[in-house]
Coordinates of N, CA, C and O in Angstrom, one line a residue:
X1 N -4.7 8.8 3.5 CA -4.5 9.7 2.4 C -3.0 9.8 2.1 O -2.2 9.6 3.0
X2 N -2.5 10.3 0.6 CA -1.0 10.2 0.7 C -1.0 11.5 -0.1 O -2.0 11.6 -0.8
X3 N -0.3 12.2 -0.1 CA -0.2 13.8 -1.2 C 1.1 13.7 -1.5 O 1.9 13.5 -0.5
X4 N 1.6 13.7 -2.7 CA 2.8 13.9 -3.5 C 3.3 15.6 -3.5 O 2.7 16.6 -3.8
X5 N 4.9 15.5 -3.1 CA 4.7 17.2 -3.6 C 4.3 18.2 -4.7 O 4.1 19.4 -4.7
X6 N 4.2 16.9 -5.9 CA 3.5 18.0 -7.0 C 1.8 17.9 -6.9 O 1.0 18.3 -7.7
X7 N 1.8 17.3 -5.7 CA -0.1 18.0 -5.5 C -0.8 17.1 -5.4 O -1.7 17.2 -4.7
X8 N -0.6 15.7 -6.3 CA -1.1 14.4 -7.1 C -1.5 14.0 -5.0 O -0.9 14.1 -3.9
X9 N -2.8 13.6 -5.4 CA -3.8 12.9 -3.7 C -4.4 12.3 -3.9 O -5.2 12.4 -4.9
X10 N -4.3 11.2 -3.2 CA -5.2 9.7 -3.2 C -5.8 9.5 -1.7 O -5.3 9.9 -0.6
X11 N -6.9 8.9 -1.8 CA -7.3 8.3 -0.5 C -7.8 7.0 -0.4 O -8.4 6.7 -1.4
X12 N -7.8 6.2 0.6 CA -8.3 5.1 0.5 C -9.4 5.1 1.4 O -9.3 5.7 2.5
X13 N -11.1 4.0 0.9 CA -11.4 4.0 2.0 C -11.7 2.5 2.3 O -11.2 1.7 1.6
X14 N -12.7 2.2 3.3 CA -13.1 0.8 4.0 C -14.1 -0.2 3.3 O -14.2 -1.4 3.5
X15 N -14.9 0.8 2.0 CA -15.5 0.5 1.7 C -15.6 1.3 0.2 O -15.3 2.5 0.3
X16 N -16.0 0.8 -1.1 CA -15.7 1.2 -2.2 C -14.3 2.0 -2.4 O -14.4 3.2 -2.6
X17 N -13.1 1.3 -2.4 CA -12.0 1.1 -2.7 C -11.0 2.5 -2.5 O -10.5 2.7 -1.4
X18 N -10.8 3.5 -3.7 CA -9.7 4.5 -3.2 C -10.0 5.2 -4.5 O -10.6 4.8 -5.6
X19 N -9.3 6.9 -4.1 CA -10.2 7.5 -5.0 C -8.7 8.6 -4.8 O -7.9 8.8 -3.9
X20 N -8.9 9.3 -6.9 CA -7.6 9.9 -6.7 C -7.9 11.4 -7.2 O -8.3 11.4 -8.3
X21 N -7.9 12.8 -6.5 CA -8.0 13.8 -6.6 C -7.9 14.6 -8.4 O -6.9 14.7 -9.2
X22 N -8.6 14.8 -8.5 CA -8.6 15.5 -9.9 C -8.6 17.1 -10.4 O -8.6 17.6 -11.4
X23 N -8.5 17.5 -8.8 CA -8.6 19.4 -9.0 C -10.2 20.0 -8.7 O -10.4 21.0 -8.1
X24 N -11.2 19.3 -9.4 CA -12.4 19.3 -8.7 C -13.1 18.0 -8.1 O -14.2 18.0 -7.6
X25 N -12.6 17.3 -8.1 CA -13.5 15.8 -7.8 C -13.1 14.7 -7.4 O -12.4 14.2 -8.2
X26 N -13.5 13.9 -6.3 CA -12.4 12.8 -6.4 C -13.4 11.5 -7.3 O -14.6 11.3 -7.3
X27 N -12.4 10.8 -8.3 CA -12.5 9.5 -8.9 C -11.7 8.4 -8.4 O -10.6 8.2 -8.1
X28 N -13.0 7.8 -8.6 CA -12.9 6.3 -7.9 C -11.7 5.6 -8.9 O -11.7 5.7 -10.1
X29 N -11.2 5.2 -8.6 CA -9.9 4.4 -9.0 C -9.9 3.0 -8.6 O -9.0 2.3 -9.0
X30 N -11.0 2.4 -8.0 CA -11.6 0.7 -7.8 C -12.5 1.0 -9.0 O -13.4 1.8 -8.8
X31 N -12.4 0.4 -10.2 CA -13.6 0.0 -10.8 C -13.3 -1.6 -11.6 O -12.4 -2.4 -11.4
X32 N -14.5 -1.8 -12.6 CA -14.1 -3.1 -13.4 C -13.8 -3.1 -14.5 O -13.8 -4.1 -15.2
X33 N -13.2 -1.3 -15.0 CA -12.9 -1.3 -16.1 C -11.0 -1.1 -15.8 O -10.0 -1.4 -16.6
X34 N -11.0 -0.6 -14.7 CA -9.7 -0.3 -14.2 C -8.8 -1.7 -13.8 O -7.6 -1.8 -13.8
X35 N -9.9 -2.6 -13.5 CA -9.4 -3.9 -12.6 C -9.0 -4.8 -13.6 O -8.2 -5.8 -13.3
X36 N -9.6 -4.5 -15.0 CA -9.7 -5.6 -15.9 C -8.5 -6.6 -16.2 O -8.5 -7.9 -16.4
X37 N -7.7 -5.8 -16.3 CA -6.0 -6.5 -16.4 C -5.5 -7.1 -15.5 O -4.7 -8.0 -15.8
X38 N -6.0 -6.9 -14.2 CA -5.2 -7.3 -13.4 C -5.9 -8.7 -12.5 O -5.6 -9.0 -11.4
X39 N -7.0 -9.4 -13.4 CA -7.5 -10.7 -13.0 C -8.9 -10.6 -11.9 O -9.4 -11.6 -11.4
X40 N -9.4 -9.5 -11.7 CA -10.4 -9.1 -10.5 C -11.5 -9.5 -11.3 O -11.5 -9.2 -12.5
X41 N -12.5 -10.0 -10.9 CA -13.7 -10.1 -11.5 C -14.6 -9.3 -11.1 O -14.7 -8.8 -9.9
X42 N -15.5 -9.1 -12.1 CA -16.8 -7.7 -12.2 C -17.1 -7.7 -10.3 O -17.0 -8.6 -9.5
X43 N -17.6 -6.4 -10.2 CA -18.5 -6.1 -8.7 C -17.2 -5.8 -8.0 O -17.5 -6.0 -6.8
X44 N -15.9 -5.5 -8.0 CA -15.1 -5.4 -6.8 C -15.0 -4.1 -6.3 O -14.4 -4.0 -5.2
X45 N -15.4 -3.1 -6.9 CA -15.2 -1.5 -6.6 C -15.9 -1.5 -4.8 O -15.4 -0.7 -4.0
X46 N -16.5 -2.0 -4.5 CA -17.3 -1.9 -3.3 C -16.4 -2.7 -2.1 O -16.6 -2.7 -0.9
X47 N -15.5 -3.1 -2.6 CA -14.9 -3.7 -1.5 C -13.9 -2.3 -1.3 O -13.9 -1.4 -2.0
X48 N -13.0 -2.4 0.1 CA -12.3 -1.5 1.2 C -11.0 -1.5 0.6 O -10.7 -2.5 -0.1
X49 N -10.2 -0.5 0.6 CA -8.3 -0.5 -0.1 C -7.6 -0.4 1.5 O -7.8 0.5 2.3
X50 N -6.7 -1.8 1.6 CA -5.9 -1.9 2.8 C -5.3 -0.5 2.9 O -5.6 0.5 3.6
X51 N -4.6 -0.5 2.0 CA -3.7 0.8 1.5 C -3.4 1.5 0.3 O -3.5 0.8 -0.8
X52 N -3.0 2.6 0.3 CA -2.7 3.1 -0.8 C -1.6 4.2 -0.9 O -1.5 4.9 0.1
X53 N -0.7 4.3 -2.2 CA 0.7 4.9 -2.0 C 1.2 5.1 -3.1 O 1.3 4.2 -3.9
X54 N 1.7 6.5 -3.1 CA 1.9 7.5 -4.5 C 3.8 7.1 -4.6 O 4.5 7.3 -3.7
X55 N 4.1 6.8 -5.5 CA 5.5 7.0 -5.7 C 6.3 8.3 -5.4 O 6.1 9.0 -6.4
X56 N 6.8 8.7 -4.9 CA 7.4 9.7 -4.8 C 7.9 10.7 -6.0 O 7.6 11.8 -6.5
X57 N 9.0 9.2 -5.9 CA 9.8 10.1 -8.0 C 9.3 10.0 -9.4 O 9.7 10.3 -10.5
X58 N 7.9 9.0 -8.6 CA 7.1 9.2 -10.1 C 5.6 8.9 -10.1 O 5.0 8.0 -10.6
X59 N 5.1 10.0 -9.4 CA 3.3 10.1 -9.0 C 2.5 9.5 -9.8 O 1.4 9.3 -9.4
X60 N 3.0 8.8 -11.7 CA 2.0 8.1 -11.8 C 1.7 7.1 -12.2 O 1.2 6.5 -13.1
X61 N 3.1 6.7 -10.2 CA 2.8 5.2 -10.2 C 2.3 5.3 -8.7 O 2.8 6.0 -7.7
X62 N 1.2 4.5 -8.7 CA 0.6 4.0 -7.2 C 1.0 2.6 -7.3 O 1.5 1.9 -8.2
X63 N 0.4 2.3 -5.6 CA 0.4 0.6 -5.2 C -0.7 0.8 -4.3 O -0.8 1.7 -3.6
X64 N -1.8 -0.7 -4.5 CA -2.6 -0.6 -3.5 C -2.4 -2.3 -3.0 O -2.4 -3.3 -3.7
X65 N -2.4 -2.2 -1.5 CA -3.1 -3.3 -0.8 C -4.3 -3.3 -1.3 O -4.6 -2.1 -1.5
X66 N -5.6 -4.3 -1.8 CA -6.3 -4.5 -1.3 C -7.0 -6.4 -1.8 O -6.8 -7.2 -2.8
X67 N -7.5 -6.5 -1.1 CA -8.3 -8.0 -1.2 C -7.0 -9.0 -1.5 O -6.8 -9.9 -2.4
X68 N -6.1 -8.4 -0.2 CA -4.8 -9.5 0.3 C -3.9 -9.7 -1.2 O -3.5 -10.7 -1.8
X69 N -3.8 -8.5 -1.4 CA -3.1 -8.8 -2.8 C -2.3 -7.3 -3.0 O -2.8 -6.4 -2.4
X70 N -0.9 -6.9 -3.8 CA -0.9 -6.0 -3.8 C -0.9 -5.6 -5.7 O -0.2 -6.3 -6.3
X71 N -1.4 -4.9 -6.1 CA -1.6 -4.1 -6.8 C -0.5 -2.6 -7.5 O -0.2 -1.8 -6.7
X72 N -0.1 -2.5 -9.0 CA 0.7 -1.4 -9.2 C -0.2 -0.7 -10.2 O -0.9 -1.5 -10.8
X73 N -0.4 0.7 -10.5 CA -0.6 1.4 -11.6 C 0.7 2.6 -12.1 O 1.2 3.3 -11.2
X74 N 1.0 2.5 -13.1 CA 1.9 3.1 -13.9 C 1.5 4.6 -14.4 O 2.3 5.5 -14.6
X75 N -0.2 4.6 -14.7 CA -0.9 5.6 -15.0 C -2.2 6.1 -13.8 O -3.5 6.2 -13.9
X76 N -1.7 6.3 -13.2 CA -2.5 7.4 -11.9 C -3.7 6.5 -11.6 O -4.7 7.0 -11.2
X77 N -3.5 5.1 -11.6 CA -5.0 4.4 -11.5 C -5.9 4.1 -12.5 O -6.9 3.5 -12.4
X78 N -5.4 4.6 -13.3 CA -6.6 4.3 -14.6 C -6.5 2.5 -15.3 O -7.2 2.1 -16.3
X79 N -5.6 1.7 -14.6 CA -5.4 0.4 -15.3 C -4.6 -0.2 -13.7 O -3.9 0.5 -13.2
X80 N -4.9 -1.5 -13.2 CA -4.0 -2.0 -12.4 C -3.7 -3.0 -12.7 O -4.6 -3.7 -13.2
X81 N -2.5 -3.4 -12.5 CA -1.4 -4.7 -12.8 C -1.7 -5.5 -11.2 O -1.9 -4.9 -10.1
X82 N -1.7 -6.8 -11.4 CA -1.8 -7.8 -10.1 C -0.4 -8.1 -9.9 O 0.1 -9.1 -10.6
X83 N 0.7 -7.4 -9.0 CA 2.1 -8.0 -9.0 C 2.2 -9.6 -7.9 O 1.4 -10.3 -7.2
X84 N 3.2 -9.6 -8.0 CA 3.4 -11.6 -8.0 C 3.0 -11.5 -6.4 O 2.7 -12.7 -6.2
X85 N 2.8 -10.7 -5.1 CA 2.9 -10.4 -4.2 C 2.0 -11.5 -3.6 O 0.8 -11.2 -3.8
X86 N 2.1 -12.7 -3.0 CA 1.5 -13.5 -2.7 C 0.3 -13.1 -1.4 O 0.4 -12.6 -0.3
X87 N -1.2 -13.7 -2.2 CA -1.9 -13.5 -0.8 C -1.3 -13.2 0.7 O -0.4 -13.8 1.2
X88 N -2.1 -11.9 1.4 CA -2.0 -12.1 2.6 C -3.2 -12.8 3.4 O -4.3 -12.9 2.8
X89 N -2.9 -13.4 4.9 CA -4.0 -14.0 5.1 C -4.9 -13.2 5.6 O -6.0 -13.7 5.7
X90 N -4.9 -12.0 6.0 CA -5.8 -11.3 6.4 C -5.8 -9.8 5.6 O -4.8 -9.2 5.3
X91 N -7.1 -9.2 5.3 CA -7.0 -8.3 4.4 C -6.8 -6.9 5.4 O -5.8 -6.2 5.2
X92 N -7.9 -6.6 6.5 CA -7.5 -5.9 7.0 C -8.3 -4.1 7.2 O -8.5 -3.3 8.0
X93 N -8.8 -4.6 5.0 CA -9.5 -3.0 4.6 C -10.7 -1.9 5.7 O -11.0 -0.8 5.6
X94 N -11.1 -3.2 6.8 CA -12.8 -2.4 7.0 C -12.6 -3.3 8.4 O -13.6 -3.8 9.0
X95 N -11.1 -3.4 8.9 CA -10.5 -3.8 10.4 C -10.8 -2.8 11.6 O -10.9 -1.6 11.2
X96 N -10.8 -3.1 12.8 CA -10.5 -1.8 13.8 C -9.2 -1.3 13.8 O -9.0 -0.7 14.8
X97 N -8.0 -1.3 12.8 CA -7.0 -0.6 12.5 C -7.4 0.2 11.3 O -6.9 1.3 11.1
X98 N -8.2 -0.3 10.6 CA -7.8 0.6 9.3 C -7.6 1.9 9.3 O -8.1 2.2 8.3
X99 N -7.2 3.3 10.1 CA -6.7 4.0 10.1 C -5.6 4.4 10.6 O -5.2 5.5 10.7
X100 N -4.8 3.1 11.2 CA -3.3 3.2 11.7 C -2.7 3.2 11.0 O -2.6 2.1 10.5
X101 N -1.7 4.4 10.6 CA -0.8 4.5 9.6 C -0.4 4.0 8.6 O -1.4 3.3 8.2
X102 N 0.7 3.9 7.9 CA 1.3 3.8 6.1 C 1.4 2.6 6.0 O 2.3 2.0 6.6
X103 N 0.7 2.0 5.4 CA 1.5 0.2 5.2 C 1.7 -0.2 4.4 O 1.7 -1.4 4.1
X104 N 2.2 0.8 3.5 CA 3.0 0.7 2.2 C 3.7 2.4 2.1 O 3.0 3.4 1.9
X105 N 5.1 2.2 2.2 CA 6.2 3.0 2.1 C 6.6 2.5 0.3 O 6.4 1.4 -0.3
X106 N 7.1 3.7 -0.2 CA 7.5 3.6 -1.5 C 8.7 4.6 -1.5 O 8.6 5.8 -1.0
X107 N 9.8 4.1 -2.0 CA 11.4 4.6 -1.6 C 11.5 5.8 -2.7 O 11.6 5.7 -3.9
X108 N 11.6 7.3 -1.5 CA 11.3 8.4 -2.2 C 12.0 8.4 -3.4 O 11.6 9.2 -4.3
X109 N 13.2 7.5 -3.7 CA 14.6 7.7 -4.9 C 14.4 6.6 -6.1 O 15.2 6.3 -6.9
X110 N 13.1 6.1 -6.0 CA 13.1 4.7 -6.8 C 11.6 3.9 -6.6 O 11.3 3.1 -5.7
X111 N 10.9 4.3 -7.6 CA 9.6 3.6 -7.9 C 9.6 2.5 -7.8 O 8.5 2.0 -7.8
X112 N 10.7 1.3 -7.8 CA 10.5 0.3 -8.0 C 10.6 -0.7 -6.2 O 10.3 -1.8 -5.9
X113 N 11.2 0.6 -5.4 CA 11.4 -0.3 -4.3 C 10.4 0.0 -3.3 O 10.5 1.0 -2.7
X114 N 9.2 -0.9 -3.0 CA 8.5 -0.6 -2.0 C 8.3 -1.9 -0.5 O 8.8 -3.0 -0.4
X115 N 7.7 -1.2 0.4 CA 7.7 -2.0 1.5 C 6.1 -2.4 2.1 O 6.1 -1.8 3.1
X116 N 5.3 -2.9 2.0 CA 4.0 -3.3 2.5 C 4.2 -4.4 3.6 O 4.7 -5.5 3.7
X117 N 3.6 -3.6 4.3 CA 2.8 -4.5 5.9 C 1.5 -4.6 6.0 O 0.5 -3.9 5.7
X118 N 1.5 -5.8 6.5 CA 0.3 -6.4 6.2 C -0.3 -6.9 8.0 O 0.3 -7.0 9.0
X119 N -1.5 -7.2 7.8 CA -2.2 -7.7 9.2 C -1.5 -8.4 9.9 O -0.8 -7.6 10.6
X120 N -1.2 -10.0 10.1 CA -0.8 -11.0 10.0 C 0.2 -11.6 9.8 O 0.5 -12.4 10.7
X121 N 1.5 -11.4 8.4 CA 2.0 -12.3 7.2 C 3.5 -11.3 7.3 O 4.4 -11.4 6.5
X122 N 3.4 -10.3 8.3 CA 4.6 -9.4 8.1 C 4.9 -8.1 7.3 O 4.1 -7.3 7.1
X123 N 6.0 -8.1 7.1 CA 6.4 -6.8 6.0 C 6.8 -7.5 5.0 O 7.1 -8.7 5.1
X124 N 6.7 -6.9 4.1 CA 7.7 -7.7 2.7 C 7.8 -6.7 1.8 O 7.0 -5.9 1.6
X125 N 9.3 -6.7 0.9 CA 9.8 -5.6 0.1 C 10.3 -6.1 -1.2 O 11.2 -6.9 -1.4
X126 N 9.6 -5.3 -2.2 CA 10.1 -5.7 -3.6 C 11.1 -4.6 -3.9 O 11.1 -3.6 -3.2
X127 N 11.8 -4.6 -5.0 CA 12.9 -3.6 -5.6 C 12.6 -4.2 -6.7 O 13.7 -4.3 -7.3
X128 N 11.8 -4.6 -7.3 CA 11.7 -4.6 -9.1 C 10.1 -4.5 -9.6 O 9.7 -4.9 -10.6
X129 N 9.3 -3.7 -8.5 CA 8.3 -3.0 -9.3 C 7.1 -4.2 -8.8 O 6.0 -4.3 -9.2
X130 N 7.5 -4.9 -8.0 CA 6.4 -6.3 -7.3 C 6.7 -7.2 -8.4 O 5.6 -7.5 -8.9
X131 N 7.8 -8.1 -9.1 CA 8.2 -8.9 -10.0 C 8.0 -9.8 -8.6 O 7.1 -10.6 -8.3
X132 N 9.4 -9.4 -7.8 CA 9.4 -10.8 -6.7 C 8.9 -9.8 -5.4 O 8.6 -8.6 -5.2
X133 N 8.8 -10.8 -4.6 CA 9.0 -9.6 -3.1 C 9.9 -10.8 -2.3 O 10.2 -12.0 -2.6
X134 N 10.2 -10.0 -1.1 CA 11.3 -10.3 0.1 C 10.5 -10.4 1.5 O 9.8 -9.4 1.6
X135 N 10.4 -11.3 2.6 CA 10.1 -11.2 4.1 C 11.0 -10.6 4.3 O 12.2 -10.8 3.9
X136 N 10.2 -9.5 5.2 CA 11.6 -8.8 6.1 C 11.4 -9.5 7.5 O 11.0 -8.6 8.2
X137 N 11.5 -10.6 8.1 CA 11.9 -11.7 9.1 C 12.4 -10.8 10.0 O 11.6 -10.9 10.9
X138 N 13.2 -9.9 10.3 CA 13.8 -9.2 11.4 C 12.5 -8.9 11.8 O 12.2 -9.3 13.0
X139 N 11.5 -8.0 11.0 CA 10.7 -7.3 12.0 C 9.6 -8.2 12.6 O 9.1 -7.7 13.6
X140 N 9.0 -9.7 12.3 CA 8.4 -10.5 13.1 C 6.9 -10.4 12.3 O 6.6 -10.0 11.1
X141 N 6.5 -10.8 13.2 CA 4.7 -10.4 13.2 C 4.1 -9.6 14.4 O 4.6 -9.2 15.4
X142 N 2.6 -9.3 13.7 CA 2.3 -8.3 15.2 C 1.4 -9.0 15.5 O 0.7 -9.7 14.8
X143 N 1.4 -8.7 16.9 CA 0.9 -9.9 18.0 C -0.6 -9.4 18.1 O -0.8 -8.2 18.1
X144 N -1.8 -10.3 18.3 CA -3.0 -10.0 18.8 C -3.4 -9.4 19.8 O -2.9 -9.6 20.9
X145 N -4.4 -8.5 19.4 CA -4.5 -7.8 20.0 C -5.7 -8.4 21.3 O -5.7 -9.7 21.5
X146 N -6.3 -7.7 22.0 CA -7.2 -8.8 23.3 C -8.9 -8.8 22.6 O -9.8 -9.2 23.3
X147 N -8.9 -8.3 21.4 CA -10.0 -8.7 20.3 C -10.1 -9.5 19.4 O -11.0 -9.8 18.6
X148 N -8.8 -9.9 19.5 CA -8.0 -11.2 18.4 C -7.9 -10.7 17.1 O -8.1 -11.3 16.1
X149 N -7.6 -9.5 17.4 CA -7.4 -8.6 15.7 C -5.7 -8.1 15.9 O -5.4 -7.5 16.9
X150 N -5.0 -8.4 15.1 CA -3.8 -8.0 14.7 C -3.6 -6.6 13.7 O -3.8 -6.6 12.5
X151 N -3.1 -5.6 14.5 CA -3.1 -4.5 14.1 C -2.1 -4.0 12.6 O -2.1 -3.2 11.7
X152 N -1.2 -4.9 13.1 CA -0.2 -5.2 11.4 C 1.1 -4.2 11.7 O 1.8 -4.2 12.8
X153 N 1.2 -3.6 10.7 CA 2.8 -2.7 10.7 C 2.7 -1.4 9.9 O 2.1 -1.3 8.8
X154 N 3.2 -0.5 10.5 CA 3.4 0.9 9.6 C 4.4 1.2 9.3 O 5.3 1.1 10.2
X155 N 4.8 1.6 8.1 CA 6.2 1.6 7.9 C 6.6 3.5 7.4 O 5.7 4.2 7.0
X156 N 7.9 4.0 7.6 CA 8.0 5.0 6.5 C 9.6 4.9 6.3 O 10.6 4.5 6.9
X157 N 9.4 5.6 5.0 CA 10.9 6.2 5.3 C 11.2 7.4 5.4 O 10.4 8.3 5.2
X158 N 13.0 7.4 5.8 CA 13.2 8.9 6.6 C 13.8 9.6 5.2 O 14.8 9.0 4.8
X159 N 13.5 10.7 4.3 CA 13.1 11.2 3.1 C 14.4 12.2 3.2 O 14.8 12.7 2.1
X160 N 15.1 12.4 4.5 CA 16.3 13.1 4.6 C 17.7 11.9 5.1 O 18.7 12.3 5.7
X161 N 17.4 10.7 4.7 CA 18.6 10.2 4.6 C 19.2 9.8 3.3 O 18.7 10.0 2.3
X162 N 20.4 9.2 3.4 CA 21.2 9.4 2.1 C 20.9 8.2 1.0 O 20.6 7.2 1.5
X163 N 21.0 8.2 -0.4 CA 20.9 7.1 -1.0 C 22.2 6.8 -1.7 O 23.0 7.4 -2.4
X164 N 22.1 5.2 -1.2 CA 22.9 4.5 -1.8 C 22.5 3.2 -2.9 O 21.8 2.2 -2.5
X165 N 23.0 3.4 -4.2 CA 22.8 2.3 -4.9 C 21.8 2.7 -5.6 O 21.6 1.9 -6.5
X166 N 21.1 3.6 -5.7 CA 19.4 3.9 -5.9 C 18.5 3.5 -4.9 O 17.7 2.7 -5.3
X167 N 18.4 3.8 -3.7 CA 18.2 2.8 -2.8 C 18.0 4.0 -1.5 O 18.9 4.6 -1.0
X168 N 16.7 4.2 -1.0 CA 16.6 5.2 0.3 C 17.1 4.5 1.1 O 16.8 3.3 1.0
X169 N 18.2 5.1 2.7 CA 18.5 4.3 3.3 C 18.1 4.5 4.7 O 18.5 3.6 5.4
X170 N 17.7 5.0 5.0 CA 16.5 5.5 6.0 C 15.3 4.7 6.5 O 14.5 5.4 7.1
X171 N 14.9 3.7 6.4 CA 13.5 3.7 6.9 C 13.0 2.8 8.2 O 13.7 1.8 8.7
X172 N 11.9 3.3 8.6 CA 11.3 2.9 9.5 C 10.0 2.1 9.8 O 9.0 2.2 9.1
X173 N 10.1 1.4 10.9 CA 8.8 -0.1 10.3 C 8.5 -0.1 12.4 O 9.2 0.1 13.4
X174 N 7.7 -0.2 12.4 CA 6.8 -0.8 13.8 C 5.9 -1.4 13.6 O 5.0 -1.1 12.9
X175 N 6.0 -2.4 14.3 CA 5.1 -3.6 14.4 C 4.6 -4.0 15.9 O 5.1 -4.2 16.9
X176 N 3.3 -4.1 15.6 CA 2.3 -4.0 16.7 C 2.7 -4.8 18.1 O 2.2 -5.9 18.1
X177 N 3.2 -4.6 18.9 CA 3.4 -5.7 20.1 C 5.0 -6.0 20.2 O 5.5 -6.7 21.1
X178 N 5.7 -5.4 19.4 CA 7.2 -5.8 19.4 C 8.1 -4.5 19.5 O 9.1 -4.5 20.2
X179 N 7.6 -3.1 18.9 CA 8.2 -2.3 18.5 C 8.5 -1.7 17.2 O 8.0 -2.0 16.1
X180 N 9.5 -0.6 17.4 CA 9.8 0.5 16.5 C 11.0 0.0 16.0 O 11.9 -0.2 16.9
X181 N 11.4 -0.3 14.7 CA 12.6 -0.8 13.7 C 13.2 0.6 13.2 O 12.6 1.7 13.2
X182 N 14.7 0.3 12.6 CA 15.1 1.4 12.3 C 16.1 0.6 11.4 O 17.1 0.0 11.8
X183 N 15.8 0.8 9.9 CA 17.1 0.5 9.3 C 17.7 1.9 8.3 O 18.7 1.8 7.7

């Protein structure tokens, strides 16, 4: 689940996708009228959301992990964009992790810079809205677990450090089997 301070709640689940609070009700925000733009073909609402993550400085933009791809909406979910974010190899959504922590951080100072961790394939960070993305190579991969399942990475950032450039400089990433990062 992620809650914005002006109230705006999303949740993701394992199975029929992620759903965003309305004051009475939650709506499903996987559908095939939502997905249309963004290259998904009919029936995908039933599939699991890796993750899901409200912009901070501008709630009505989300990003979702899901079906090894990451995903942006501009309007609270009602349309999703497929950003260039290249397959991950493993999805993850309906894994024995899928409720360990954030795996997509969005930089409280700037909608456009986010960070997703993924099963497998690492962390990786765009600063132009998922045009390009970046390996973050420092933090590794996370190592298998003794079920042969890779637990992946959670990331956050620290929302009380300073920004420079437009740019939070604060954050934090752990990765399964290696440790706790701090840049």
């Amino acid at each position: 689940i992620d809650i914005a301070a002006d109230g705006t709640k999303v949740i993701r689940t394992d199975t029929y996708g992620a759903y965003l609070w309305d004051g009475t009700q939650w709506d499903q925000l996987i559908s095939n009228s939502s997905m249309a733009t963004s290259g998904i073909q009919k029936d995908v609402y039933a599939g699991g959301v890796y993750e899901i993550a409200i912009a901070p400085s501008n709630t009505n933009r989300f990003y979702i992990e899901f079906g090894g791809y990451v995903y942006r909406s501009d309007n609270r979910g009602a349309t999703w964009i497929k950003t260039n974010f290249a397959k991950a190899t493993a999805d993850g959504a309906n894994d024995m992790y899928r409720t360990y922590g954030r795996k997509i951080a969005i930089d409280p100072a700037n909608a456009d810079v986010a960070l997703v961790g993924t099963p497998s394939d690492g962390v990786w960070m765009t600063t132009d809205a998922g045009a390009t993305w970046s390996h973050i190579t420092a933090l590794g991969t996370s190592t298998v677990d003794i079920n042969g399942v890779s637990p992946g990475h959670t990331i956050g950032y620290d929302f009380s450090s300073s920004v420079v450039g437009g740019q939070t400089q604060g954050i934090y990433a752990s990765t399964y089997g290696t440790g706790v990062y701090h840049s």
